[in-house]
Every structure is written in C-alpha cells, then in structure tokens.
Coordinates of C-alpha atoms in Angstrom, one line a residue:
X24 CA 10.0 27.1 15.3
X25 CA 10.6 24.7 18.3
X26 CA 10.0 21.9 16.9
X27 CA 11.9 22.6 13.1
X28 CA 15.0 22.6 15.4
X29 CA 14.5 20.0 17.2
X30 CA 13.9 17.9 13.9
X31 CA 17.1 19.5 12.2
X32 CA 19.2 18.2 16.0
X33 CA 17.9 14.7 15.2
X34 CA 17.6 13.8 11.8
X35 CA 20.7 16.1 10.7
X36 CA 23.4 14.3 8.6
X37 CA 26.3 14.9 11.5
X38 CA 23.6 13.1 13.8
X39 CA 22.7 10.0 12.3
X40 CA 26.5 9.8 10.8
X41 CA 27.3 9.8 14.4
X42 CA 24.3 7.1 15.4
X43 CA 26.1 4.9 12.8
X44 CA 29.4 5.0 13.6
X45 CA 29.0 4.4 17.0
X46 CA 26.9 1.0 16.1
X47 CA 29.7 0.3 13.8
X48 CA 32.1 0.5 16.5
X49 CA 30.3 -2.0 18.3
X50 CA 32.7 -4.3 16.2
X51 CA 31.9 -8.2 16.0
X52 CA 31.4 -10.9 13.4
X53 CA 27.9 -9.5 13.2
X54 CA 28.6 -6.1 11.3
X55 CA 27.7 -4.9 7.9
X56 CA 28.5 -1.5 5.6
X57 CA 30.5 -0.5 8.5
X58 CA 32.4 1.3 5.9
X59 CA 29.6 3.2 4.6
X60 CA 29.5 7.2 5.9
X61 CA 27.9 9.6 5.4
X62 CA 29.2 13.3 5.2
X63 CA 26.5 14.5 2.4
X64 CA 22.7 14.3 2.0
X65 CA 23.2 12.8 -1.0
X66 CA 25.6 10.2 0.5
X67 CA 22.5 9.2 2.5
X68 CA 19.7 9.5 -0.1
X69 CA 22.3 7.1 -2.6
X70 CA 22.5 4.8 0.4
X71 CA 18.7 4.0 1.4
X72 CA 17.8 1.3 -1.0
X73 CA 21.1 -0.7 0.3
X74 CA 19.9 0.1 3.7
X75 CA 16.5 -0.8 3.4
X76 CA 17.2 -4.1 1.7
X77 CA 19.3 -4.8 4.7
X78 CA 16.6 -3.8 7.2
X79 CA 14.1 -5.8 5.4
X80 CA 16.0 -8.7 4.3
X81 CA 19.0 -9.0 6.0
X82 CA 20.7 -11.4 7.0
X83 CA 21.1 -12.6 3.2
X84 CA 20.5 -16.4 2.9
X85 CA 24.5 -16.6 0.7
X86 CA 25.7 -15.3 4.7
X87 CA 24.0 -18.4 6.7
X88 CA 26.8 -20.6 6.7
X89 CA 29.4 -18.0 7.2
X90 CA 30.8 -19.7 10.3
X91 CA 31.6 -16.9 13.3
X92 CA 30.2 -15.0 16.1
X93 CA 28.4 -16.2 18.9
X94 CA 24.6 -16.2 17.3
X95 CA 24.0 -20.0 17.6
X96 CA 20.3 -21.0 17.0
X97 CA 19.6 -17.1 16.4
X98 CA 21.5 -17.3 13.2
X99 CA 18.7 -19.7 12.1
X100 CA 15.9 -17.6 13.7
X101 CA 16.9 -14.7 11.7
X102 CA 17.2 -17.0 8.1
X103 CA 13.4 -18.1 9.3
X104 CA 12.6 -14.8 9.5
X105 CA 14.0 -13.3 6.1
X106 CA 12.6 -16.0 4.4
X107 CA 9.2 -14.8 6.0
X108 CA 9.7 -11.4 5.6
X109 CA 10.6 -12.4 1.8
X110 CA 7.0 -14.3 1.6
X111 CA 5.5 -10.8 2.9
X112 CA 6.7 -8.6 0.7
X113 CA 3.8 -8.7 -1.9
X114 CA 1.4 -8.5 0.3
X115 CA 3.6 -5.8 2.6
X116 CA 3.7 -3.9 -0.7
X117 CA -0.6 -4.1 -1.9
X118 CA -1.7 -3.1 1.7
X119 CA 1.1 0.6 1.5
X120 CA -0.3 1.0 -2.2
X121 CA -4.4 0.4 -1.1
X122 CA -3.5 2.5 1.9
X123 CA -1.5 5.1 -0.1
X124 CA -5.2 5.4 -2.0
X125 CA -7.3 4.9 0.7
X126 CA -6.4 9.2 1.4
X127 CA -7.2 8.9 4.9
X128 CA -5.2 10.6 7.5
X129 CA -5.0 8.3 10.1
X130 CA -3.3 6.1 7.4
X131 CA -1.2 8.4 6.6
X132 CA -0.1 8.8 10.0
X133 CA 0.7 5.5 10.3
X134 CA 2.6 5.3 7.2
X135 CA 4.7 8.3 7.8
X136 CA 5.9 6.7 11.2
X137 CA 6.5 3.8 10.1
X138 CA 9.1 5.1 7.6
X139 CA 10.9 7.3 9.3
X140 CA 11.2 3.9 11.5
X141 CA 12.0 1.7 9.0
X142 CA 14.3 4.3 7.6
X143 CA 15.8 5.7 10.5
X144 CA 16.9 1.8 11.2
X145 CA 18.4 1.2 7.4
X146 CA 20.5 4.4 7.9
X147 CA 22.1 4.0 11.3
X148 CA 22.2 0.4 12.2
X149 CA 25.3 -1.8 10.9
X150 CA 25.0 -5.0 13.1
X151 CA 22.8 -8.1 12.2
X152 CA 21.9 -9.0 16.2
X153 CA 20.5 -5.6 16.5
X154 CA 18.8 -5.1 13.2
X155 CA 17.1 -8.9 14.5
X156 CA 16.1 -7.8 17.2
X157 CA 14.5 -3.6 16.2
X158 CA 13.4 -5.0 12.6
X159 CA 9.7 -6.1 13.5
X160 CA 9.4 -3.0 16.0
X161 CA 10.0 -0.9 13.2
X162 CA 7.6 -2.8 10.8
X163 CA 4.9 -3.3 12.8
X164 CA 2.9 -0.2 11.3
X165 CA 3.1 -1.5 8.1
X166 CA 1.6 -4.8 9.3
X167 CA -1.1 -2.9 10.6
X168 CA -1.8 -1.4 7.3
X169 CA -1.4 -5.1 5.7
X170 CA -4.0 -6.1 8.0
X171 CA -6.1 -3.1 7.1
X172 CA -5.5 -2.6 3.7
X173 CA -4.0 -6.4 2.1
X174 CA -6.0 -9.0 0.4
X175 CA -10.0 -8.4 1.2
X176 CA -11.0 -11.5 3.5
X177 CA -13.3 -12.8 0.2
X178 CA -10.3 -13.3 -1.8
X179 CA -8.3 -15.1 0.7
X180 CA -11.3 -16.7 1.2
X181 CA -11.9 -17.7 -2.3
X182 CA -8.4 -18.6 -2.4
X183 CA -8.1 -21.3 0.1
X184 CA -11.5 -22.6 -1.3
X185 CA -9.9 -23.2 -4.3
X186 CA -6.9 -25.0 -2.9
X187 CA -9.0 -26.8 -1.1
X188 CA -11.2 -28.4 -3.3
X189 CA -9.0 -29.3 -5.8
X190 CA -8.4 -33.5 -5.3

C-alpha cells in the first residue's frame, strides 16, 4: 500500500506538471515546448512521442545556427551528439526488440528503468543544456542492452571483413 502511494505522489499528473513548469521557468534561449501542459493523462500520453523525439534527438540539426544563448562550443557538442545518437538508433532499437524476446528478468528490469528514465526526462524537461547534459544518464540502460542484445560479434565481424577486403 506504501509504496502505491508513494508512486501515485511522484509520477501523478499535478507532479510532473509541476516538474515541468518549474524547468520551463528556468527561461533562456535554450528552452523548448515551454508551452506544453499538462492538466490530463491524456495530455501526457498525446505528448510522449514529441517528448521523446526531443530527449533522443534534440537539439534538431534546422536549430544549429539559430544564433543566441551562451552555449558556445556546446552547441556543436550537442549537434555531434544527435547526429550520433541518430547513427544508434537502429541498433538502439534491435538490441530493446532481442532483449524484449530474450524473456529474461534481469532484462526486463533494465528495460523498465530505463523508460521510466528516458520517459520521465521527455515529460518534464523543456531546456536543451539540461536535456545535454541528463540525456546519456538516462540512456545508458539501453546501451547496456545494445551491448548485450545488438548485432552478434560474428556479424560485425563479418561485416568489417567485408569492407575490408573489398579493393
């Protein structure tokens, strides 16, 4: 019973409305769908595949040479790193399906964590130097089941062989 409230205090839709708006008063030249809130739990369900393309992708290579803010070279870290995370995405996506089948539970585990982290991050956070900065936290379980569950070592293998030889 303990713990059902304790989930309800957290993850209710007053609570993470009130998680966002406070990063979206953070203001800045950095912010994003600061107009988005959230008063319904289908407000929040409609909004999770805008949010997750923003915690995976974001910031959006048409916003690199927006001039503003004070990001500097970190503006170009974080167009490195979408580009990156854009390369990943296949192989991000096999290693969840494999794992998905694999049935274990210690999988699972990791898999569940890992999206109420990736989630939690879409939903609440509106600001580009802080989404930088918690994305690879929040997506490091799913690299671990990448690593675990991706490409199998012979076709990577066989792969590279094959670039490789070719004159």
């Amino acid at each position: 019973p303990w713990s059902v409230d304790l989930c309800h205090q957290t993850y209710s839709v007053g609570k993470i409305a009130g998680t966002r708006s406070g990063y979206a008063n953070t203001g800045g030249k950095s912010s994003f769908a600061t107009d988005v809130q959230f008063h319904h739990l289908w407000e929040m369900i409609a909004f999770i595949p805008r949010g997750l393309a923003y915690a995976f992708y974001a910031q959006f290579p048409w916003e690199w040479f927006i001039p503003g803010g004070d990001t500097g070279a970190f503006k170009t870290l974080a167009g490195v790193e979408t580009l990156l995370m854009i390369a990943l995405t296949p192989f991000l996506l096999v290693g969840v399906l494999r794992a998905v089948r694999s049935r274990r539970t210690d999988t699972w585990m990791i898999l569940i964590f890992g999206t109420i982290m990736i989630v939690s991050l879409a939903m609440t956070v509106t600001n580009y130097g802080i989404l930088f900065r918690l994305r690879l936290q929040s997506l490091t379980p799913f690299f671990i089941l990448v690593s675990a569950y991706g490409l199998p070592a012979e076709k990577v293998r066989r792969l590279f062989a094959y670039r490789h030889s070719r004159p």
